[in-house]
Amino acid sequence: RTKTNQNVIFSHDIVRSRTILAVHQQATAITFEHCYSDTWPAIGRTLSLLHQLRSLCFAHCNTKDAVFRMLATSQSLISLRIGT
């Protein structure tokens, strides 16, 4: 996991909500590359609560639709990229 200013990149990680919430509350951009989780809906909810988050990217991740439904409640997110 790398962090530059307020940009966070998770790469080849197993992702958990508690990791995001505990460490990256001030992140303005988060990228997930080749990540896995069995709790994507919870991660979506956690991401939707990050008030500074403006940009989000999922690349080559095993996300399910539920993560995106949870993101719909975000008040700050203005950019979402999804790729395989």
Tab-separated table of N, CA, C and O in Angstrom:
chain	number	residue	atom	x	y	z
A	1	ARG	N	0.858	-1.167	0.000
A	1	ARG	CA	0.000	0.000	0.000
A	1	ARG	C	0.903	1.228	0.000
A	1	ARG	O	1.827	1.318	0.785
A	2	THR	N	0.645	2.165	-0.894
A	2	THR	CA	1.434	3.391	-0.932
A	2	THR	C	0.529	4.588	-0.729
A	2	THR	O	-0.652	4.556	-1.028
A	3	LYS	N	1.129	5.661	-0.224
A	3	LYS	CA	0.367	6.870	0.064
A	3	LYS	C	1.208	8.076	-0.321
A	3	LYS	O	2.332	8.226	0.134
A	4	THR	N	0.689	8.918	-1.192
A	4	THR	CA	1.348	10.152	-1.558
A	4	THR	C	0.369	11.285	-1.334
A	4	THR	O	-0.699	11.312	-1.936
A	5	ASN	N	0.730	12.203	-0.450
A	5	ASN	CA	-0.185	13.267	-0.027
A	5	ASN	C	-1.486	12.625	0.445
A	5	ASN	O	-1.474	11.874	1.390
A	6	GLN	N	-2.571	12.874	-0.244
A	6	GLN	CA	-3.848	12.292	0.147
A	6	GLN	C	-4.311	11.234	-0.853
A	6	GLN	O	-5.474	10.876	-0.887
A	7	ASN	N	-3.409	10.761	-1.704
A	7	ASN	CA	-3.718	9.703	-2.670
A	7	ASN	C	-3.219	8.370	-2.113
A	7	ASN	O	-2.062	8.246	-1.748
A	8	VAL	N	-4.099	7.397	-2.068
A	8	VAL	CA	-3.768	6.092	-1.507
A	8	VAL	C	-3.947	5.034	-2.584
A	8	VAL	O	-4.947	5.042	-3.302
A	9	ILE	N	-2.979	4.131	-2.678
A	9	ILE	CA	-3.068	3.025	-3.635
A	9	ILE	C	-2.939	1.714	-2.877
A	9	ILE	O	-1.968	1.487	-2.157
A	10	PHE	N	-3.953	0.862	-3.035
A	10	PHE	CA	-3.898	-0.507	-2.546
A	10	PHE	C	-3.577	-1.373	-3.756
A	10	PHE	O	-4.306	-1.340	-4.747
A	11	SER	N	-2.504	-2.134	-3.692
A	11	SER	CA	-2.112	-2.959	-4.823
A	11	SER	C	-1.835	-4.384	-4.346
A	11	SER	O	-1.034	-4.592	-3.423
A	12	HIS	N	-2.524	-5.351	-4.974
A	12	HIS	CA	-2.361	-6.761	-4.634
A	12	HIS	C	-2.579	-7.008	-3.140
A	12	HIS	O	-1.810	-7.713	-2.497
A	13	ASP	N	-3.632	-6.407	-2.603
A	13	ASP	CA	-3.950	-6.520	-1.178
A	13	ASP	C	-5.268	-7.243	-0.966
A	13	ASP	O	-6.143	-7.235	-1.826
A	14	ILE	N	-5.402	-7.798	0.212
A	14	ILE	CA	-6.700	-8.219	0.718
A	14	ILE	C	-7.203	-7.031	1.529
A	14	ILE	O	-6.554	-6.608	2.481
A	15	VAL	N	-8.333	-6.476	1.126
A	15	VAL	CA	-8.800	-5.208	1.678
A	15	VAL	C	-9.884	-5.437	2.735
A	15	VAL	O	-10.778	-6.272	2.541
A	16	ARG	N	-9.805	-4.676	3.800
A	16	ARG	CA	-10.788	-4.713	4.886
A	16	ARG	C	-11.220	-3.279	5.211
A	16	ARG	O	-10.415	-2.349	5.132
A	17	SER	N	-12.454	-3.106	5.603
A	17	SER	CA	-12.989	-1.790	5.948
A	17	SER	C	-12.213	-1.130	7.071
A	17	SER	O	-11.943	0.068	7.028
A	18	ARG	N	-11.868	-1.890	8.066
A	18	ARG	CA	-11.192	-1.305	9.234
A	18	ARG	C	-9.848	-0.686	8.860
A	18	ARG	O	-9.437	0.309	9.442
A	19	THR	N	-9.175	-1.259	7.883
A	19	THR	CA	-7.902	-0.695	7.432
A	19	THR	C	-8.120	0.670	6.795
A	19	THR	O	-7.388	1.619	7.065
A	20	ILE	N	-9.125	0.761	5.962
A	20	ILE	CA	-9.422	2.021	5.285
A	20	ILE	C	-9.828	3.088	6.287
A	20	ILE	O	-9.305	4.204	6.283
A	21	LEU	N	-10.733	2.763	7.156
A	21	LEU	CA	-11.261	3.735	8.115
A	21	LEU	C	-10.202	4.175	9.119
A	21	LEU	O	-10.115	5.354	9.460
A	22	ALA	N	-9.387	3.268	9.571
A	22	ALA	CA	-8.391	3.581	10.594
A	22	ALA	C	-7.261	4.464	10.074
A	22	ALA	O	-6.747	5.306	10.796
A	23	VAL	N	-6.879	4.283	8.828
A	23	VAL	CA	-5.664	4.929	8.335
A	23	VAL	C	-5.913	6.012	7.289
A	23	VAL	O	-5.138	6.964	7.185
A	24	HIS	N	-6.983	5.920	6.537
A	24	HIS	CA	-7.121	6.773	5.357
A	24	HIS	C	-8.341	7.695	5.383
A	24	HIS	O	-8.925	7.997	4.352
A	25	GLN	N	-8.698	8.201	6.541
A	25	GLN	CA	-9.886	9.045	6.652
A	25	GLN	C	-9.756	10.364	5.898
A	25	GLN	O	-10.759	10.952	5.517
A	26	GLN	N	-8.536	10.839	5.674
A	26	GLN	CA	-8.325	12.112	4.984
A	26	GLN	C	-7.999	11.949	3.497
A	26	GLN	O	-7.702	12.923	2.815
A	27	ALA	N	-8.071	10.727	2.994
A	27	ALA	CA	-7.730	10.475	1.590
A	27	ALA	C	-8.692	11.199	0.648
A	27	ALA	O	-9.899	11.217	0.865
A	28	THR	N	-8.139	11.800	-0.405
A	28	THR	CA	-8.962	12.435	-1.432
A	28	THR	C	-9.103	11.549	-2.656
A	28	THR	O	-10.021	11.722	-3.448
A	29	ALA	N	-8.187	10.594	-2.821
A	29	ALA	CA	-8.244	9.655	-3.945
A	29	ALA	C	-7.742	8.297	-3.475
A	29	ALA	O	-6.718	8.212	-2.806
A	30	ILE	N	-8.487	7.254	-3.822
A	30	ILE	CA	-8.082	5.892	-3.481
A	30	ILE	C	-8.176	5.031	-4.725
A	30	ILE	O	-9.165	5.086	-5.452
A	31	THR	N	-7.120	4.256	-4.951
A	31	THR	CA	-7.077	3.317	-6.070
A	31	THR	C	-6.880	1.909	-5.523
A	31	THR	O	-6.031	1.689	-4.652
A	32	PHE	N	-7.677	0.984	-6.034
A	32	PHE	CA	-7.533	-0.435	-5.716
A	32	PHE	C	-7.104	-1.143	-6.995
A	32	PHE	O	-7.822	-1.101	-7.987
A	33	GLU	N	-5.930	-1.768	-6.976
A	33	GLU	CA	-5.409	-2.498	-8.140
A	33	GLU	C	-5.186	-3.957	-7.747
A	33	GLU	O	-4.453	-4.232	-6.793
A	34	HIS	N	-5.812	-4.868	-8.473
A	34	HIS	CA	-5.633	-6.302	-8.219
A	34	HIS	C	-5.887	-6.635	-6.754
A	34	HIS	O	-5.100	-7.342	-6.128
A	35	CYS	N	-6.973	-6.113	-6.211
A	35	CYS	CA	-7.310	-6.350	-4.804
A	35	CYS	C	-8.451	-7.345	-4.670
A	35	CYS	O	-9.255	-7.507	-5.574
A	36	TYR	N	-8.499	-7.960	-3.511
A	36	TYR	CA	-9.523	-8.946	-3.210
A	36	TYR	C	-10.150	-8.605	-1.863
A	36	TYR	O	-9.480	-8.096	-0.963
A	37	SER	N	-11.434	-8.855	-1.736
A	37	SER	CA	-12.107	-8.761	-0.450
A	37	SER	C	-13.353	-9.627	-0.488
A	37	SER	O	-13.974	-9.781	-1.541
A	38	ASP	N	-13.725	-10.147	0.649
A	38	ASP	CA	-15.001	-10.845	0.741
A	38	ASP	C	-16.030	-9.957	1.440
A	38	ASP	O	-17.118	-10.395	1.771
A	39	THR	N	-15.676	-8.685	1.623
A	39	THR	CA	-16.568	-7.731	2.289
A	39	THR	C	-16.717	-6.438	1.491
A	39	THR	O	-16.737	-5.347	2.062
A	40	TRP	N	-16.835	-6.534	0.181
A	40	TRP	CA	-16.950	-5.322	-0.644
A	40	TRP	C	-18.137	-4.432	-0.250
A	40	TRP	O	-18.005	-3.203	-0.264
A	41	PRO	N	-19.295	-4.972	0.111
A	41	PRO	CA	-20.383	-4.064	0.526
A	41	PRO	C	-19.993	-3.200	1.732
A	41	PRO	O	-20.262	-2.005	1.758
A	42	ALA	N	-19.329	-3.794	2.705
A	42	ALA	CA	-18.870	-3.036	3.874
A	42	ALA	C	-17.818	-2.010	3.482
A	42	ALA	O	-17.797	-0.888	4.007
A	43	ILE	N	-16.966	-2.368	2.546
A	43	ILE	CA	-15.956	-1.424	2.065
A	43	ILE	C	-16.632	-0.255	1.352
A	43	ILE	O	-16.255	0.903	1.540
A	44	GLY	N	-17.642	-0.543	0.548
A	44	GLY	CA	-18.389	0.523	-0.120
A	44	GLY	C	-19.007	1.477	0.877
A	44	GLY	O	-18.956	2.703	0.713
A	45	ARG	N	-19.572	0.932	1.937
A	45	ARG	CA	-20.165	1.776	2.987
A	45	ARG	C	-19.098	2.641	3.650
A	45	ARG	O	-19.284	3.835	3.862
A	46	THR	N	-17.967	2.033	3.974
A	46	THR	CA	-16.868	2.775	4.597
A	46	THR	C	-16.383	3.892	3.677
A	46	THR	O	-16.208	5.029	4.110
A	47	LEU	N	-16.195	3.582	2.403
A	47	LEU	CA	-15.737	4.600	1.452
A	47	LEU	C	-16.743	5.737	1.326
A	47	LEU	O	-16.368	6.895	1.185
A	48	SER	N	-18.019	5.410	1.385
A	48	SER	CA	-19.047	6.449	1.263
A	48	SER	C	-19.044	7.403	2.449
A	48	SER	O	-19.558	8.515	2.360
A	49	LEU	N	-18.438	7.000	3.550
A	49	LEU	CA	-18.361	7.840	4.747
A	49	LEU	C	-17.128	8.735	4.798
A	49	LEU	O	-17.019	9.580	5.682
A	50	LEU	N	-16.195	8.555	3.855
A	50	LEU	CA	-14.982	9.374	3.833
A	50	LEU	C	-15.305	10.722	3.188
A	50	LEU	O	-15.443	10.826	1.976
A	51	HIS	N	-15.397	11.752	3.991
A	51	HIS	CA	-15.871	13.052	3.529
A	51	HIS	C	-14.894	13.798	2.621
A	51	HIS	O	-15.304	14.716	1.907
A	52	GLN	N	-13.641	13.402	2.611
A	52	GLN	CA	-12.645	14.046	1.754
A	52	GLN	C	-12.465	13.318	0.416
A	52	GLN	O	-11.827	13.844	-0.485
A	53	LEU	N	-13.022	12.131	0.295
A	53	LEU	CA	-12.807	11.293	-0.894
A	53	LEU	C	-13.503	11.879	-2.118
A	53	LEU	O	-14.712	12.070	-2.138
A	54	ARG	N	-12.716	12.184	-3.150
A	54	ARG	CA	-13.230	12.759	-4.387
A	54	ARG	C	-13.133	11.798	-5.570
A	54	ARG	O	-13.944	11.827	-6.477
A	55	SER	N	-12.107	10.939	-5.542
A	55	SER	CA	-11.833	10.069	-6.690
A	55	SER	C	-11.582	8.648	-6.212
A	55	SER	O	-10.854	8.430	-5.234
A	56	LEU	N	-12.175	7.705	-6.944
A	56	LEU	CA	-12.064	6.298	-6.578
A	56	LEU	C	-11.874	5.472	-7.840
A	56	LEU	O	-12.543	5.707	-8.846
A	57	CYS	N	-10.950	4.514	-7.782
A	57	CYS	CA	-10.679	3.667	-8.946
A	57	CYS	C	-10.546	2.213	-8.491
A	57	CYS	O	-9.868	1.921	-7.502
A	58	PHE	N	-11.209	1.327	-9.233
A	58	PHE	CA	-11.079	-0.119	-9.036
A	58	PHE	C	-10.550	-0.701	-10.337
A	58	PHE	O	-11.204	-0.595	-11.368
A	59	ALA	N	-9.371	-1.320	-10.289
A	59	ALA	CA	-8.794	-1.942	-11.484
A	59	ALA	C	-8.425	-3.392	-11.167
A	59	ALA	O	-7.661	-3.644	-10.233
A	60	HIS	N	-8.997	-4.311	-11.924
A	60	HIS	CA	-8.698	-5.740	-11.770
A	60	HIS	C	-9.006	-6.255	-10.369
A	60	HIS	O	-8.231	-7.003	-9.793
A	61	CYS	N	-10.132	-5.840	-9.828
A	61	CYS	CA	-10.561	-6.285	-8.498
A	61	CYS	C	-11.806	-7.158	-8.622
A	61	CYS	O	-12.534	-7.066	-9.598
A	62	ASN	N	-12.054	-7.963	-7.617
A	62	ASN	CA	-13.202	-8.871	-7.644
A	62	ASN	C	-14.445	-8.230	-7.025
A	62	ASN	O	-15.212	-8.886	-6.348
A	63	THR	N	-14.633	-6.947	-7.257
A	63	THR	CA	-15.775	-6.239	-6.658
A	63	THR	C	-17.094	-6.815	-7.152
A	63	THR	O	-17.197	-7.359	-8.235
A	64	LYS	N	-18.086	-6.667	-6.340
A	64	LYS	CA	-19.449	-7.060	-6.690
A	64	LYS	C	-20.284	-5.796	-6.801
A	64	LYS	O	-19.856	-4.713	-6.413
A	65	ASP	N	-21.492	-5.901	-7.316
A	65	ASP	CA	-22.369	-4.744	-7.477
A	65	ASP	C	-22.656	-4.020	-6.172
A	65	ASP	O	-22.848	-2.809	-6.153
A	66	ALA	N	-22.687	-4.734	-5.081
A	66	ALA	CA	-23.061	-4.143	-3.795
A	66	ALA	C	-22.139	-3.003	-3.383
A	66	ALA	O	-22.579	-2.036	-2.772
A	67	VAL	N	-20.853	-3.097	-3.728
A	67	VAL	CA	-19.934	-2.012	-3.368
A	67	VAL	C	-20.378	-0.704	-4.024
A	67	VAL	O	-20.342	0.358	-3.401
A	68	PHE	N	-20.859	-0.778	-5.238
A	68	PHE	CA	-21.262	0.431	-5.952
A	68	PHE	C	-22.606	0.965	-5.468
A	68	PHE	O	-22.818	2.178	-5.439
A	69	ARG	N	-23.487	0.074	-5.055
A	69	ARG	CA	-24.757	0.527	-4.459
A	69	ARG	C	-24.498	1.302	-3.185
A	69	ARG	O	-25.152	2.310	-2.913
A	70	MET	N	-23.554	0.845	-2.386
A	70	MET	CA	-23.221	1.540	-1.146
A	70	MET	C	-22.570	2.890	-1.423
A	70	MET	O	-22.773	3.847	-0.691
A	71	LEU	N	-21.795	2.982	-2.492
A	71	LEU	CA	-21.130	4.242	-2.838
A	71	LEU	C	-22.122	5.324	-3.258
A	71	LEU	O	-21.804	6.513	-3.214
A	72	ALA	N	-23.314	4.932	-3.649
A	72	ALA	CA	-24.322	5.898	-4.093
A	72	ALA	C	-24.680	6.899	-3.000
A	72	ALA	O	-25.171	7.988	-3.295
A	73	THR	N	-24.400	6.566	-1.758
A	73	THR	CA	-24.729	7.481	-0.658
A	73	THR	C	-23.618	8.492	-0.369
A	73	THR	O	-23.799	9.375	0.460
A	74	SER	N	-22.497	8.385	-1.070
A	74	SER	CA	-21.387	9.313	-0.844
A	74	SER	C	-21.792	10.735	-1.223
A	74	SER	O	-22.369	10.976	-2.283
A	75	GLN	N	-21.440	11.674	-0.361
A	75	GLN	CA	-21.718	13.088	-0.610
A	75	GLN	C	-20.533	13.798	-1.267
A	75	GLN	O	-20.671	14.929	-1.717
A	76	SER	N	-19.372	13.144	-1.310
A	76	SER	CA	-18.166	13.823	-1.788
A	76	SER	C	-17.587	13.258	-3.087
A	76	SER	O	-16.866	13.957	-3.787
A	77	LEU	N	-17.889	12.021	-3.417
A	77	LEU	CA	-17.279	11.353	-4.566
A	77	LEU	C	-17.733	11.984	-5.889
A	77	LEU	O	-18.926	12.110	-6.150
A	78	ILE	N	-16.760	12.402	-6.705
A	78	ILE	CA	-17.097	13.010	-7.998
A	78	ILE	C	-16.525	12.216	-9.182
A	78	ILE	O	-16.901	12.480	-10.324
A	79	SER	N	-15.647	11.254	-8.906
A	79	SER	CA	-15.051	10.472	-9.988
A	79	SER	C	-14.942	9.008	-9.566
A	79	SER	O	-14.403	8.705	-8.496
A	80	LEU	N	-15.479	8.128	-10.426
A	80	LEU	CA	-15.405	6.689	-10.186
A	80	LEU	C	-14.959	6.017	-11.469
A	80	LEU	O	-15.579	6.180	-12.507
A	81	ARG	N	-13.845	5.266	-11.389
A	81	ARG	CA	-13.348	4.522	-12.548
A	81	ARG	C	-13.320	3.049	-12.199
A	81	ARG	O	-12.889	2.663	-11.126
A	82	ILE	N	-13.760	2.227	-13.151
A	82	ILE	CA	-13.803	0.785	-12.964
A	82	ILE	C	-13.183	0.151	-14.201
A	82	ILE	O	-13.548	0.491	-15.327
A	83	GLY	N	-12.246	-0.758	-13.994
A	83	GLY	CA	-11.620	-1.398	-15.139
A	83	GLY	C	-11.205	-2.825	-14.836
A	83	GLY	O	-11.116	-3.230	-13.685
A	84	THR	N	-10.967	-3.569	-15.907
A	84	THR	CA	-10.509	-4.944	-15.738
A	84	THR	C	-9.153	-5.118	-16.360
A	84	THR	O	-8.671	-4.301	-17.063
